[in-house]
């Protein structure tokens, strides 16, 4: 069985003036429901504010939780932070943390939301409110774990890199399209910027060659994996040329590296943009089931 973390609050109606496609999490849930008994469902709790404040500025945490985020920050996020959005933002990091705890017990678990890697200390950005990866990694580190965040979204994991910088028990890896958002990159433990148009063979080769030395050099107890599907050739906001089969091969590669080392892995979703919400959700679900087939105990 594949452990999947989902919360009803993940599926929210779109706030007014939003360019983000809010239907994706519902479509992911529906497609996973079709997998039947293969999936074991788990529901997370919202995280306490103190756990958010371990990586985010307490004033920003208070602004979000009270749904009083100033207009300039809302613009940077890409949508207004309503009470519904605020409730979702507090539960998604709980989902990534629960996925990590389940992975430690069962080899693998997936959060059906999260991967909010652009959120910074004092503001959200790029459709991200709180940085669930950094919140979960900081909490796990507090409990004595060494955590490697592997970010394969086509956009750099700038927020995660900035929020976890200087923590000896956390490391960050980001493989991304160099010319893509964000314009100003942060410094991850290891950044792998790619030129536009990179296809399957080159992508998988570079991923393996760069990730293995970091994995073995850092020696994590757990991998948090941002499995964004926007390196896909047809993605509206990607700049790479990875095929559907290439994405599946990527998940097999990452899962295989974890399995060879006996490492638990918790995945989140991430980017995936275009008009066909169901096709994008299907890519996320394929990532979850591919990872689960290799890693779930
Ligand atoms: Zn992205």
mmCIF file of C-alpha atoms and ligand atoms in Angstrom:
data_model
loop_
_atom_site.group_PDB
_atom_site.id
_atom_site.type_symbol
_atom_site.label_atom_id
_atom_site.label_comp_id
_atom_site.label_asym_id
_atom_site.label_seq_id
_atom_site.Cartn_x
_atom_site.Cartn_y
_atom_site.Cartn_z
ATOM 1 C CA UNK A 1 0.000 0.000 0.000
ATOM 2 C CA UNK A 2 1.125 3.516 -0.782
ATOM 3 C CA UNK A 3 0.686 6.023 2.076
ATOM 4 C CA UNK A 4 -0.923 9.235 0.816
ATOM 5 C CA UNK A 5 -1.527 12.364 2.889
ATOM 6 C CA UNK A 6 -4.533 14.483 1.982
ATOM 7 C CA UNK A 7 -6.750 17.013 3.758
ATOM 8 C CA UNK A 8 -10.155 18.354 2.642
ATOM 9 C CA UNK A 9 -8.798 21.907 3.066
ATOM 10 C CA UNK A 10 -6.272 21.247 0.269
ATOM 11 C CA UNK A 11 -9.191 21.539 -2.131
ATOM 12 C CA UNK A 12 -10.344 25.139 -1.934
ATOM 13 C CA UNK A 13 -12.436 27.309 -4.211
ATOM 14 C CA UNK A 14 -10.292 29.831 -6.106
ATOM 15 C CA UNK A 15 -10.124 33.231 -4.408
ATOM 16 C CA UNK A 16 -11.097 36.172 -6.612
ATOM 17 C CA UNK A 17 -8.311 37.660 -8.775
ATOM 18 C CA UNK A 18 -6.339 34.408 -8.783
ATOM 19 C CA UNK A 19 -4.342 33.218 -11.783
ATOM 20 C CA UNK A 20 -3.433 29.941 -10.047
ATOM 21 C CA UNK A 21 -5.400 26.813 -11.075
ATOM 22 C CA UNK A 22 -7.018 25.652 -7.851
ATOM 23 C CA UNK A 23 -8.614 22.489 -9.229
ATOM 24 C CA UNK A 24 -5.381 20.491 -9.290
ATOM 25 C CA UNK A 25 -5.488 19.076 -5.739
ATOM 26 C CA UNK A 26 -9.066 17.869 -6.170
ATOM 27 C CA UNK A 27 -8.149 16.174 -9.446
ATOM 28 C CA UNK A 28 -5.141 14.495 -7.793
ATOM 29 C CA UNK A 29 -7.402 13.196 -4.999
ATOM 30 C CA UNK A 30 -9.964 11.882 -7.507
ATOM 31 C CA UNK A 31 -7.339 10.079 -9.610
ATOM 32 C CA UNK A 32 -5.793 8.508 -6.488
ATOM 33 C CA UNK A 33 -9.261 7.376 -5.343
ATOM 34 C CA UNK A 34 -9.454 5.409 -8.610
ATOM 35 C CA UNK A 35 -6.375 3.447 -7.456
ATOM 36 C CA UNK A 36 -8.613 1.848 -4.787
ATOM 37 C CA UNK A 37 -6.967 -0.399 -2.167
ATOM 38 C CA UNK A 38 -3.465 0.454 -3.349
ATOM 39 C CA UNK A 39 -3.695 3.727 -1.411
ATOM 40 C CA UNK A 40 -3.727 4.157 2.385
ATOM 41 C CA UNK A 41 -5.131 7.624 3.153
ATOM 42 C CA UNK A 42 -3.893 9.822 6.017
ATOM 43 C CA UNK A 43 -5.134 13.229 7.177
ATOM 44 C CA UNK A 44 -2.720 15.811 8.647
ATOM 45 C CA UNK A 45 -3.200 18.381 11.417
ATOM 46 C CA UNK A 46 -2.407 22.070 10.950
ATOM 47 C CA UNK A 47 1.055 22.867 12.307
ATOM 48 C CA UNK A 48 1.389 25.067 15.412
ATOM 49 C CA UNK A 49 2.506 28.653 14.616
ATOM 50 C CA UNK A 50 5.808 28.069 16.461
ATOM 51 C CA UNK A 51 6.806 25.455 13.862
ATOM 52 C CA UNK A 52 6.096 27.945 11.064
ATOM 53 C CA UNK A 53 8.084 30.584 12.986
ATOM 54 C CA UNK A 54 11.109 28.250 13.042
ATOM 55 C CA UNK A 55 11.696 29.297 9.413
ATOM 56 C CA UNK A 56 9.311 32.212 8.746
ATOM 57 C CA UNK A 57 9.279 35.661 10.317
ATOM 58 C CA UNK A 58 6.722 35.734 13.176
ATOM 59 C CA UNK A 59 5.112 38.908 11.754
ATOM 60 C CA UNK A 60 4.553 37.214 8.382
ATOM 61 C CA UNK A 61 3.143 34.097 10.100
ATOM 62 C CA UNK A 62 0.713 36.335 12.016
ATOM 63 C CA UNK A 63 -0.307 38.181 8.813
ATOM 64 C CA UNK A 64 -1.140 34.918 7.049
ATOM 65 C CA UNK A 65 -2.954 33.267 9.960
ATOM 66 C CA UNK A 66 -5.119 36.380 10.427
ATOM 67 C CA UNK A 67 -5.663 36.642 6.622
ATOM 68 C CA UNK A 68 -4.218 40.189 6.752
ATOM 69 C CA UNK A 69 -1.356 39.842 4.248
ATOM 70 C CA UNK A 70 -0.447 43.263 2.755
ATOM 71 C CA UNK A 71 -1.252 43.799 -0.923
ATOM 72 C CA UNK A 72 2.376 43.843 -2.087
ATOM 73 C CA UNK A 73 2.990 40.408 -0.548
ATOM 74 C CA UNK A 74 -0.279 39.057 -1.974
ATOM 75 C CA UNK A 75 0.874 40.243 -5.393
ATOM 76 C CA UNK A 76 4.160 38.408 -4.942
ATOM 77 C CA UNK A 77 2.288 35.267 -3.886
ATOM 78 C CA UNK A 78 -0.041 35.510 -6.897
ATOM 79 C CA UNK A 79 -3.381 35.445 -5.049
ATOM 80 C CA UNK A 80 -4.980 37.110 -1.989
ATOM 81 C CA UNK A 81 -4.652 35.222 1.303
ATOM 82 C CA UNK A 82 -8.262 34.732 2.367
ATOM 83 C CA UNK A 83 -9.267 32.828 5.516
ATOM 84 C CA UNK A 84 -9.656 29.689 3.387
ATOM 85 C CA UNK A 85 -6.206 30.127 1.838
ATOM 86 C CA UNK A 86 -4.744 30.771 5.302
ATOM 87 C CA UNK A 87 -6.270 27.576 6.712
ATOM 88 C CA UNK A 88 -4.850 25.619 3.758
ATOM 89 C CA UNK A 89 -1.416 27.213 4.222
ATOM 90 C CA UNK A 90 -1.306 26.018 7.844
ATOM 91 C CA UNK A 91 -2.337 22.437 7.067
ATOM 92 C CA UNK A 92 -0.110 21.792 4.010
ATOM 93 C CA UNK A 93 3.170 21.859 6.048
ATOM 94 C CA UNK A 94 1.472 19.469 8.479
ATOM 95 C CA UNK A 95 0.883 17.205 5.469
ATOM 96 C CA UNK A 96 4.522 17.242 4.409
ATOM 97 C CA UNK A 97 5.595 16.567 7.997
ATOM 98 C CA UNK A 98 3.102 13.692 8.319
ATOM 99 C CA UNK A 99 4.361 12.263 4.990
ATOM 100 C CA UNK A 100 7.908 12.395 6.377
ATOM 101 C CA UNK A 101 6.884 10.570 9.576
ATOM 102 C CA UNK A 102 5.012 7.929 7.567
ATOM 103 C CA UNK A 103 8.023 7.528 5.264
ATOM 104 C CA UNK A 104 10.284 6.935 8.273
ATOM 105 C CA UNK A 105 7.975 4.070 9.301
ATOM 106 C CA UNK A 106 7.012 2.679 5.869
ATOM 107 C CA UNK A 107 9.700 3.723 3.381
ATOM 108 C CA UNK A 108 7.549 6.146 1.439
ATOM 109 C CA UNK A 109 4.615 8.531 1.707
ATOM 110 C CA UNK A 110 3.316 11.312 -0.530
ATOM 111 C CA UNK A 111 1.693 14.612 0.324
ATOM 112 C CA UNK A 112 -0.915 15.450 -2.355
ATOM 113 C CA UNK A 113 -0.129 19.172 -1.873
ATOM 114 C CA UNK A 114 2.966 21.154 -0.851
ATOM 115 C CA UNK A 115 6.298 21.696 -2.517
ATOM 116 C CA UNK A 116 5.845 25.436 -1.825
ATOM 117 C CA UNK A 117 9.521 26.107 -2.404
ATOM 118 C CA UNK A 118 9.397 29.825 -3.278
ATOM 119 C CA UNK A 119 8.053 31.003 0.115
ATOM 120 C CA UNK A 120 10.643 33.133 1.953
ATOM 121 C CA UNK A 121 11.085 34.258 5.578
ATOM 122 C CA UNK A 122 9.059 37.487 5.390
ATOM 123 C CA UNK A 123 6.778 36.816 2.417
ATOM 124 C CA UNK A 124 5.304 34.181 0.174
ATOM 125 C CA UNK A 125 6.064 34.197 -3.550
ATOM 126 C CA UNK A 126 5.280 32.351 -6.775
ATOM 127 C CA UNK A 127 1.992 30.720 -5.598
ATOM 128 C CA UNK A 128 3.637 29.661 -2.294
ATOM 129 C CA UNK A 129 2.440 30.951 1.118
ATOM 130 C CA UNK A 130 4.396 28.941 3.712
ATOM 131 C CA UNK A 131 7.379 26.765 2.766
ATOM 132 C CA UNK A 132 6.206 23.291 3.798
ATOM 133 C CA UNK A 133 9.539 21.703 2.810
ATOM 134 C CA UNK A 134 11.557 24.047 5.042
ATOM 135 C CA UNK A 135 9.017 23.856 7.904
ATOM 136 C CA UNK A 136 9.077 20.038 7.835
ATOM 137 C CA UNK A 137 12.874 19.821 7.429
ATOM 138 C CA UNK A 138 13.475 22.244 10.326
ATOM 139 C CA UNK A 139 11.080 20.313 12.567
ATOM 140 C CA UNK A 140 12.681 16.952 11.701
ATOM 141 C CA UNK A 141 16.151 18.435 12.271
ATOM 142 C CA UNK A 142 14.941 19.676 15.666
ATOM 143 C CA UNK A 143 14.113 16.030 16.420
ATOM 144 C CA UNK A 144 17.658 14.935 15.483
ATOM 145 C CA UNK A 145 17.223 13.916 11.825
ATOM 146 C CA UNK A 146 19.460 14.845 8.911
ATOM 147 C CA UNK A 147 17.272 15.919 6.008
ATOM 148 C CA UNK A 148 18.095 16.334 2.321
ATOM 149 C CA UNK A 149 15.566 18.284 0.247
ATOM 150 C CA UNK A 150 15.731 17.145 -3.382
ATOM 151 C CA UNK A 151 13.919 19.656 -5.585
ATOM 152 C CA UNK A 152 13.278 18.601 -9.193
ATOM 153 C CA UNK A 153 10.727 21.329 -9.973
ATOM 154 C CA UNK A 154 11.734 23.242 -13.122
ATOM 155 C CA UNK A 155 11.973 26.422 -10.995
ATOM 156 C CA UNK A 156 14.760 26.835 -8.456
ATOM 157 C CA UNK A 157 13.887 26.011 -4.836
ATOM 158 C CA UNK A 158 15.027 29.464 -3.787
ATOM 159 C CA UNK A 159 12.902 29.785 -0.658
ATOM 160 C CA UNK A 160 13.876 26.374 0.683
ATOM 161 C CA UNK A 161 17.555 27.111 0.021
ATOM 162 C CA UNK A 162 17.360 30.476 1.810
ATOM 163 C CA UNK A 163 15.324 29.212 4.785
ATOM 164 C CA UNK A 164 17.525 26.170 5.447
ATOM 165 C CA UNK A 165 20.888 27.846 4.718
ATOM 166 C CA UNK A 166 23.390 27.471 7.550
ATOM 167 C CA UNK A 167 21.636 24.511 9.198
ATOM 168 C CA UNK A 168 24.233 21.737 9.439
ATOM 169 C CA UNK A 169 21.591 19.006 9.578
ATOM 170 C CA UNK A 170 19.733 20.102 6.414
ATOM 171 C CA UNK A 171 20.945 20.162 2.810
ATOM 172 C CA UNK A 172 19.217 21.363 -0.347
ATOM 173 C CA UNK A 173 19.533 20.204 -3.956
ATOM 174 C CA UNK A 174 17.831 21.988 -6.857
ATOM 175 C CA UNK A 175 17.935 21.016 -10.548
ATOM 176 C CA UNK A 176 16.117 23.643 -12.605
ATOM 177 C CA UNK A 177 15.931 25.644 -15.839
ATOM 178 C CA UNK A 178 18.479 28.407 -15.363
ATOM 179 C CA UNK A 179 16.538 31.054 -17.321
ATOM 180 C CA UNK A 180 13.287 30.408 -15.470
ATOM 181 C CA UNK A 181 11.700 32.097 -12.419
ATOM 182 C CA UNK A 182 13.076 33.240 -9.981
ATOM 183 C CA UNK A 183 15.310 35.732 -11.774
ATOM 184 C CA UNK A 184 17.505 36.120 -8.708
ATOM 185 C CA UNK A 185 18.485 32.642 -7.538
ATOM 186 C CA UNK A 186 19.351 31.695 -3.973
ATOM 187 C CA UNK A 187 22.234 29.376 -3.152
ATOM 188 C CA UNK A 188 21.278 25.774 -2.440
ATOM 189 C CA UNK A 189 23.792 23.302 -1.026
ATOM 190 C CA UNK A 190 23.980 22.158 -4.654
ATOM 191 C CA UNK A 191 22.376 23.946 -7.609
ATOM 192 C CA UNK A 192 22.211 22.337 -11.030
ATOM 193 C CA UNK A 193 21.098 24.985 -13.546
ATOM 194 C CA UNK A 194 20.085 23.583 -16.945
ATOM 195 C CA UNK A 195 19.953 25.288 -20.339
ATOM 196 C CA UNK A 196 16.568 25.536 -22.106
ATOM 197 C CA UNK A 197 15.242 22.506 -23.936
ATOM 198 C CA UNK A 198 17.159 19.732 -22.143
ATOM 199 C CA UNK A 199 15.573 16.356 -23.019
ATOM 200 C CA UNK A 200 15.209 13.017 -21.217
ATOM 201 C CA UNK A 201 18.632 11.429 -21.641
ATOM 202 C CA UNK A 202 20.637 14.512 -20.763
ATOM 203 C CA UNK A 203 18.295 15.427 -17.868
ATOM 204 C CA UNK A 204 18.480 11.974 -16.279
ATOM 205 C CA UNK A 205 22.232 11.744 -16.786
ATOM 206 C CA UNK A 206 22.898 15.140 -15.147
ATOM 207 C CA UNK A 207 20.455 14.358 -12.300
ATOM 208 C CA UNK A 208 22.210 11.072 -11.472
ATOM 209 C CA UNK A 209 25.718 12.485 -11.792
ATOM 210 C CA UNK A 210 25.030 15.467 -9.498
ATOM 211 C CA UNK A 211 22.656 13.967 -6.927
ATOM 212 C CA UNK A 212 24.626 10.821 -6.044
ATOM 213 C CA UNK A 213 27.739 12.619 -4.675
ATOM 214 C CA UNK A 214 25.604 14.972 -2.539
ATOM 215 C CA UNK A 215 23.500 12.083 -1.252
ATOM 216 C CA UNK A 216 26.555 10.073 -0.247
ATOM 217 C CA UNK A 217 28.538 13.062 0.994
ATOM 218 C CA UNK A 218 25.760 14.459 3.218
ATOM 219 C CA UNK A 219 24.317 11.137 4.413
ATOM 220 C CA UNK A 220 20.709 12.098 5.237
ATOM 221 C CA UNK A 221 18.284 10.074 7.378
ATOM 222 C CA UNK A 222 15.427 11.098 5.089
ATOM 223 C CA UNK A 223 14.801 12.676 1.678
ATOM 224 C CA UNK A 224 12.075 15.285 1.208
ATOM 225 C CA UNK A 225 11.378 15.202 -2.520
ATOM 226 C CA UNK A 226 9.716 18.070 -4.398
ATOM 227 C CA UNK A 227 8.452 16.166 -7.444
ATOM 228 C CA UNK A 228 7.279 19.096 -9.583
ATOM 229 C CA UNK A 229 6.131 17.974 -13.021
ATOM 230 C CA UNK A 230 6.881 21.259 -14.789
ATOM 231 C CA UNK A 231 10.137 20.037 -16.464
ATOM 232 C CA UNK A 232 7.577 18.420 -18.844
ATOM 233 C CA UNK A 233 8.090 19.574 -22.443
ATOM 234 C CA UNK A 234 4.473 20.780 -22.768
ATOM 235 C CA UNK A 235 4.383 22.751 -19.502
ATOM 236 C CA UNK A 236 3.265 26.353 -19.858
ATOM 237 C CA UNK A 237 5.886 27.669 -17.398
ATOM 238 C CA UNK A 238 8.691 25.154 -17.965
ATOM 239 C CA UNK A 239 11.532 25.607 -20.422
ATOM 240 C CA UNK A 240 12.777 22.020 -20.573
ATOM 241 C CA UNK A 241 11.984 19.134 -22.924
ATOM 242 C CA UNK A 242 11.350 16.175 -20.588
ATOM 243 C CA UNK A 243 8.694 13.704 -21.815
ATOM 244 C CA UNK A 244 6.012 11.858 -19.795
ATOM 245 C CA UNK A 245 8.243 8.764 -19.917
ATOM 246 C CA UNK A 246 11.207 10.905 -18.853
ATOM 247 C CA UNK A 247 9.323 12.063 -15.746
ATOM 248 C CA UNK A 248 8.521 8.458 -14.830
ATOM 249 C CA UNK A 249 12.191 7.527 -15.371
ATOM 250 C CA UNK A 250 13.144 10.431 -13.088
ATOM 251 C CA UNK A 251 10.954 9.065 -10.265
ATOM 252 C CA UNK A 252 12.426 5.564 -10.757
ATOM 253 C CA UNK A 253 15.929 7.044 -10.609
ATOM 254 C CA UNK A 254 15.331 9.095 -7.430
ATOM 255 C CA UNK A 255 13.420 6.246 -5.740
ATOM 256 C CA UNK A 256 16.118 3.746 -6.756
ATOM 257 C CA UNK A 257 18.866 5.895 -5.216
ATOM 258 C CA UNK A 258 16.880 6.073 -1.954
ATOM 259 C CA UNK A 259 16.126 2.364 -1.965
ATOM 260 C CA UNK A 260 19.754 1.337 -2.604
ATOM 261 C CA UNK A 261 20.724 3.297 0.501
ATOM 262 C CA UNK A 262 17.778 2.222 2.661
ATOM 263 C CA UNK A 263 16.607 5.837 2.859
ATOM 264 C CA UNK A 264 12.981 6.801 3.504
ATOM 265 C CA UNK A 265 11.547 9.344 1.067
ATOM 266 C CA UNK A 266 8.537 11.646 1.417
ATOM 267 C CA UNK A 267 7.317 13.392 -1.708
ATOM 268 C CA UNK A 268 5.307 16.530 -2.306
ATOM 269 C CA UNK A 269 3.771 17.800 -5.488
ATOM 270 C CA UNK A 270 5.065 21.005 -7.045
ATOM 271 C CA UNK A 271 4.734 22.907 -10.273
ATOM 272 C CA UNK A 272 2.687 21.757 -13.235
ATOM 273 C CA UNK A 273 0.976 24.398 -15.363
ATOM 274 C CA UNK A 274 -1.362 24.426 -18.340
ATOM 275 C CA UNK A 275 -5.025 24.361 -19.313
ATOM 276 C CA UNK A 276 -5.547 20.614 -18.890
ATOM 277 C CA UNK A 277 -5.774 20.281 -15.100
ATOM 278 C CA UNK A 278 -6.581 16.563 -15.239
ATOM 279 C CA UNK A 279 -3.521 15.786 -17.412
ATOM 280 C CA UNK A 280 -1.306 17.688 -14.959
ATOM 281 C CA UNK A 281 -2.893 15.931 -11.973
ATOM 282 C CA UNK A 282 -2.304 12.605 -13.766
ATOM 283 C CA UNK A 283 1.420 13.441 -14.017
ATOM 284 C CA UNK A 284 1.526 14.067 -10.241
ATOM 285 C CA UNK A 285 -0.342 10.814 -9.551
ATOM 286 C CA UNK A 286 1.997 8.880 -11.855
ATOM 287 C CA UNK A 287 4.925 10.313 -9.849
ATOM 288 C CA UNK A 288 3.335 9.183 -6.558
ATOM 289 C CA UNK A 289 2.538 5.645 -7.748
ATOM 290 C CA UNK A 290 5.960 5.229 -9.426
ATOM 291 C CA UNK A 291 7.789 6.309 -6.259
ATOM 292 C CA UNK A 292 5.493 4.158 -4.125
ATOM 293 C CA UNK A 293 6.003 1.059 -6.297
ATOM 294 C CA UNK A 294 9.766 1.260 -5.718
ATOM 295 C CA UNK A 295 9.828 2.394 -2.083
ATOM 296 C CA UNK A 296 6.662 1.483 -0.131
ATOM 297 C CA UNK A 297 7.094 -1.319 2.420
HETATM 298 ZN ZN1 LIG B 1 7.779 25.133 -10.727
#
